Tab-separated table of C-alpha atoms in Angstrom:
chain	number	residue	atom	x	y	z
C	21	MET	CA	7.813	14.231	15.661
C	22	SER	CA	6.011	12.415	18.696
C	23	ALA	CA	3.725	10.013	20.175
C	24	LEU	CA	0.122	10.601	20.913
C	25	THR	CA	-2.632	9.379	22.214
C	26	PHE	CA	-4.414	8.144	19.155
C	27	PRO	CA	-8.015	9.983	18.231
C	28	PRO	CA	-10.396	7.670	18.538
C	29	HIS	CA	-12.246	8.312	15.779
C	30	LEU	CA	-9.306	7.867	13.330
C	31	LYS	CA	-10.462	4.497	13.672
C	32	LEU	CA	-13.747	4.961	11.898
C	33	VAL	CA	-11.576	6.599	8.750
C	34	LEU	CA	-8.782	3.665	8.533
C	35	ALA	CA	-11.427	1.122	8.660
C	36	THR	CA	-12.591	2.021	4.789
C	37	HIS	CA	-8.807	1.808	4.121
C	38	SER	CA	-9.695	-1.706	6.173
C	39	VAL	CA	-7.378	-1.387	7.926
C	40	ILE	CA	-7.930	-2.486	11.592
C	41	VAL	CA	-6.265	-0.608	15.532
C	42	ASP	CA	-5.683	-2.389	18.802
C	43	ARG	CA	-8.227	-5.484	17.511
C	44	SER	CA	-7.144	-9.103	16.912
C	45	PRO	CA	-9.224	-10.532	14.720
C	46	ALA	CA	-9.407	-14.140	14.015
C	47	SER	CA	-8.128	-15.411	10.699
C	48	LEU	CA	-4.810	-13.626	11.556
C	49	LEU	CA	-1.423	-14.887	9.238
C	50	GLU	CA	0.840	-16.594	11.432
C	51	GLY	CA	4.424	-16.266	11.347
C	52	ALA	CA	6.428	-14.563	8.986
C	53	PRO	CA	5.642	-14.118	5.568
C	54	ARG	CA	7.427	-16.614	4.484
C	55	ASP	CA	4.457	-18.300	6.050
C	56	TRP	CA	1.968	-16.308	5.046
C	57	ILE	CA	2.249	-17.610	1.150
C	58	ASP	CA	0.257	-20.871	1.516
C	59	PRO	CA	-2.316	-19.870	3.268
C	60	LEU	CA	-2.854	-16.475	1.219
C	61	LYS	CA	-2.795	-19.072	-1.957
C	62	ASN	CA	-5.427	-21.497	-0.204
C	63	TRP	CA	-7.531	-18.788	0.624
C	64	ILE	CA	-7.921	-16.975	-2.936
C	65	ASP	CA	-7.212	-20.243	-5.029
C	66	ALA	CA	-4.591	-19.524	-6.065
C	67	ASP	CA	-2.021	-21.591	-8.534
C	68	ASN	CA	1.560	-20.508	-7.638
C	69	ASP	CA	2.907	-18.127	-5.462
C	70	GLY	CA	3.939	-15.423	-7.373
C	71	VAL	CA	0.174	-14.762	-7.741
C	72	ALA	CA	-0.435	-15.551	-4.303
C	73	VAL	CA	2.208	-12.548	-3.489
C	74	ALA	CA	0.647	-10.489	-6.061
C	75	TYR	CA	-2.171	-10.220	-4.447
C	76	PHE	CA	-1.199	-9.719	-0.807
C	77	PHE	CA	0.579	-6.091	-2.452
C	78	ARG	CA	-2.510	-4.695	-3.945
C	79	GLN	CA	-4.343	-5.335	-1.092
C	80	TYR	CA	-1.771	-3.835	1.326
C	81	ALA	CA	-1.722	-1.510	-1.247
C	82	LEU	CA	-4.836	0.634	0.920
C	83	PHE	CA	-2.595	0.327	4.116
C	84	LEU	CA	-0.241	2.174	1.737
C	85	SER	CA	-2.594	4.733	0.710
C	86	ALA	CA	-4.055	4.939	4.153
C	87	GLN	CA	-0.551	5.881	5.831
C	88	PHE	CA	-0.540	8.861	3.341
C	89	ASP	CA	-4.430	10.167	4.355
C	90	LEU	CA	-3.231	10.298	7.402
C	91	LEU	CA	-0.152	12.097	6.357
C	92	VAL	CA	-2.660	14.933	4.152
C	93	ASN	CA	-5.232	15.059	6.642
C	94	HIS	CA	-4.689	14.348	10.357
C	95	GLY	CA	-0.522	14.966	10.782
C	96	GLY	CA	0.167	11.224	11.656
C	97	TYR	CA	0.994	8.218	10.991
C	98	PHE	CA	2.157	4.496	12.230
C	99	HIS	CA	5.563	4.036	12.772
C	100	CYS	CA	6.472	0.643	13.176
C	101	PRO	CA	9.053	-2.030	10.956
C	102	ALA	CA	7.436	-4.647	8.865
C	103	ASP	CA	7.406	-6.565	11.158
C	104	GLU	CA	4.753	-5.612	13.500
C	105	LEU	CA	2.135	-5.441	10.544
C	106	GLN	CA	-0.385	-8.244	11.076
C	107	PHE	CA	-2.824	-9.234	8.186
C	108	THR	CA	-6.165	-10.693	8.389
C	109	ARG	CA	-8.616	-12.541	6.244
C	110	SER	CA	-11.829	-11.408	5.840
C	111	ALA	CA	-14.641	-11.510	3.250
C	112	ASN	CA	-16.446	-8.854	0.794
C	113	TYR	CA	-19.397	-9.511	-0.556
C	114	GLY	CA	-17.837	-12.433	-1.162
C	115	TYR	CA	-14.381	-11.818	-2.508
C	116	PRO	CA	-11.316	-12.456	-0.463
C	117	MET	CA	-9.909	-9.600	0.830
C	118	LEU	CA	-7.284	-8.653	3.529
C	119	GLU	CA	-7.233	-6.116	6.155
C	120	THR	CA	-4.385	-4.382	8.150
C	121	VAL	CA	-4.302	-5.329	11.935
C	122	VAL	CA	-1.706	-2.275	13.703
C	123	SER	CA	-2.006	-0.673	16.934
C	124	SER	CA	-2.790	2.911	18.419
C	125	ASP	CA	1.254	2.903	19.775
C	126	CYS	CA	2.795	3.135	16.763
C	127	PHE	CA	0.906	6.366	15.721
C	128	ARG	CA	3.052	9.392	15.548
C	129	THR	CA	2.679	12.933	15.024
C	130	VAL	CA	4.632	14.801	12.228
C	131	SER	CA	4.971	18.137	11.852
C	132	ASP	CA	4.839	19.272	7.825
C	133	SER	CA	8.580	19.619	7.390
C	134	GLU	CA	9.260	16.181	8.693
C	135	ARG	CA	6.272	14.475	6.513
C	136	TYR	CA	8.807	13.116	4.233
C	137	GLU	CA	10.971	11.578	6.709
C	138	ALA	CA	7.935	9.412	7.376
C	139	MET	CA	6.999	9.184	3.790
C	140	HIS	CA	10.320	7.390	3.082
C	141	PHE	CA	9.862	5.329	6.443
C	142	ILE	CA	6.862	4.130	5.141
C	143	LEU	CA	8.167	3.262	1.605
C	144	HIS	CA	11.545	1.456	2.764
C	145	GLU	CA	11.151	-0.187	6.599
C	146	GLN	CA	7.520	-0.613	5.699
C	147	THR	CA	6.896	-1.593	2.266
C	148	SER	CA	9.985	-2.186	0.830
C	149	THR	CA	10.801	-4.380	3.643
C	150	LEU	CA	7.803	-6.447	3.069
C	151	MET	CA	8.521	-6.872	-0.730
C	152	ALA	CA	12.199	-7.779	-0.179
C	153	THR	CA	11.334	-10.560	2.587
C	154	PHE	CA	8.397	-11.913	-0.099
C	155	ARG	CA	10.739	-12.284	-2.910
C	156	GLU	CA	13.534	-14.223	-1.051
C	157	TYR	CA	10.593	-16.957	-1.355
C	158	ALA	CA	8.661	-15.955	-4.465
C	159	LYS	CA	8.913	-15.176	-7.916
C	160	VAL	CA	7.135	-11.879	-9.066
C	161	SER	CA	8.202	-8.878	-10.508
C	162	PRO	CA	8.886	-6.370	-8.334
C	163	ILE	CA	7.661	-3.673	-10.467
C	164	THR	CA	4.018	-5.660	-10.743
C	165	LEU	CA	4.185	-5.689	-6.833
C	166	TRP	CA	4.791	-1.347	-7.054
C	167	GLU	CA	2.573	-1.166	-9.119
C	168	ASN	CA	-0.156	-3.161	-7.036
C	169	ALA	CA	1.366	-0.823	-3.916
C	170	LEU	CA	1.081	2.986	-5.366
C	171	SER	CA	-2.256	2.170	-7.533
C	172	SER	CA	-4.606	3.355	-4.766
C	173	LEU	CA	-1.509	6.004	-3.383
C	174	ILE	CA	-2.591	7.524	-7.086
C	175	TRP	CA	-6.131	7.594	-5.988
C	176	LEU	CA	-5.960	9.071	-3.177
C	177	TYR	CA	-3.947	12.042	-4.593
C	178	ALA	CA	-5.926	12.693	-7.538
C	179	ASN	CA	-8.818	13.023	-4.401
C	180	VAL	CA	-6.367	15.673	-2.683
C	181	GLU	CA	-5.276	17.227	-6.120
C	182	LYS	CA	-9.319	18.329	-6.348
C	183	ARG	CA	-9.287	20.055	-2.990
C	184	ASN	CA	-5.103	20.937	-2.173
C	185	PRO	CA	-4.056	20.769	-5.211
C	186	ARG	CA	-0.439	23.058	-3.748
C	187	ARG	CA	-0.210	19.567	-1.332
C	188	ALA	CA	-0.552	16.732	-3.966
C	189	ALA	CA	2.318	18.598	-6.506
C	190	GLU	CA	4.291	19.211	-3.693
C	191	ASP	CA	4.073	15.001	-2.125
C	192	VAL	CA	3.580	14.287	-5.526
C	193	GLU	CA	7.103	15.590	-6.887
C	194	TRP	CA	8.349	14.368	-3.956
C	195	LEU	CA	7.057	10.652	-5.243
C	196	MET	CA	8.687	10.941	-8.320
C	197	ASP	CA	12.025	11.869	-7.948
C	198	ALA	CA	14.754	8.911	-7.510
C	199	ALA	CA	16.581	10.501	-5.069
C	200	ASN	CA	14.243	10.229	-2.575
C	201	TRP	CA	13.714	6.677	-3.171
C	202	GLN	CA	17.213	6.266	-2.127
C	203	PRO	CA	18.415	3.448	-1.299
C	204	MET	CA	16.258	1.755	-3.701
C	205	ARG	CA	18.284	3.239	-7.371
C	206	LYS	CA	14.196	4.373	-8.975
C	207	SER	CA	10.966	5.919	-8.246
C	208	TYR	CA	8.273	3.398	-8.888
C	209	MET	CA	5.895	6.452	-8.972
C	210	LEU	CA	7.954	8.098	-11.416
C	211	LEU	CA	8.168	4.120	-13.813
C	212	LEU	CA	4.483	4.036	-13.389
C	213	LEU	CA	3.129	7.771	-13.717
C	214	GLY	CA	5.189	8.974	-15.937
C	215	ASP	CA	4.148	12.428	-17.293
C	216	THR	CA	0.278	11.432	-17.001
C	217	SER	CA	-1.924	13.848	-15.070
C	218	LEU	CA	-3.427	12.217	-11.560
C	219	GLN	CA	-6.672	12.847	-13.449
C	220	GLN	CA	-5.619	11.028	-16.329
C	221	ALA	CA	-4.229	8.292	-14.723
C	222	VAL	CA	-7.196	7.371	-12.385
C	223	THR	CA	-9.255	6.950	-15.500
C	224	GLU	CA	-7.093	5.534	-18.613
C	225	PRO	CA	-4.255	2.525	-18.251
C	226	ILE	CA	-0.660	3.146	-17.248
C	227	ARG	CA	0.195	0.497	-15.705
C	228	LYS	CA	2.766	-1.603	-17.406
C	229	THR	CA	2.541	-5.100	-16.115
C	230	CYS	CA	-0.918	-6.743	-14.703
C	231	CYS	CA	-1.536	-7.272	-11.390
C	232	LEU	CA	-2.416	-10.814	-11.501
C	233	TYR	CA	-5.968	-10.679	-10.291
C	234	LYS	CA	-7.374	-12.340	-13.524
C	235	GLU	CA	-5.440	-15.091	-12.474
C	236	LEU	CA	-8.077	-16.101	-9.300
C	237	PRO	CA	-11.082	-17.484	-10.132
C	238	ALA	CA	-13.168	-14.883	-7.996
C	239	PHE	CA	-12.199	-11.896	-9.899
C	240	GLU	CA	-11.948	-10.836	-13.575
C	241	THR	CA	-9.940	-8.653	-15.877
C	242	CYS	CA	-9.742	-5.275	-14.641
C	243	THR	CA	-10.243	-2.501	-17.470
C	244	PHE	CA	-6.732	-1.151	-16.561
C	245	CYS	CA	-4.786	-4.233	-17.268
C	246	PRO	CA	-2.015	-3.747	-19.581
C	247	SER	CA	-2.175	-7.429	-21.094
C	248	PRO	CA	-7.032	-8.313	-20.908
C	249	ASN	CA	-5.729	-11.398	-23.456
């Protein structure tokens, strides 16, 4: 694993995942995650903390899929701990959204044999750490948060599978193995995907929990909701 001057063209690639590189936009969420909850509730007009945190991880899913997209297609990722990630409020067609802000100094290249180490870092040092911090201050199921975070990842690998089925199969097999999620005791990808194929997963409801978007005035119940009523 090595540092590398960040390829400028990747800024455009990452923008499609709502990731901003080397720019400090307005409307950043200030302070630590516990300080973000009330601003998030105001931003999305949420009634409780758990809904705001669930919304955060539905938006964070884009950064998670961006990291894996970088590993699959560009041989790199952002090796920075959770407390170095920043998030800014934005709007898209009138909908309240979040964008992830990251420094290009954190970009690292990896060999093919190192990608699983990078995947573990993304799941633990970034995603799981953020979840644990938020859950100290808000009551929300970890299954809901992981389903929200992994949703975009399933779409990513469903697309990878069409052009590189071997790579998709290898990465998903790794993600489905609970041993690779240690020190967590389970694979949340296995809990979500089960024995459903990637192509089925992007066309059929597989979630066990509601993402809670339907609790927000700006959004409606989605077609993948396990409890639409």
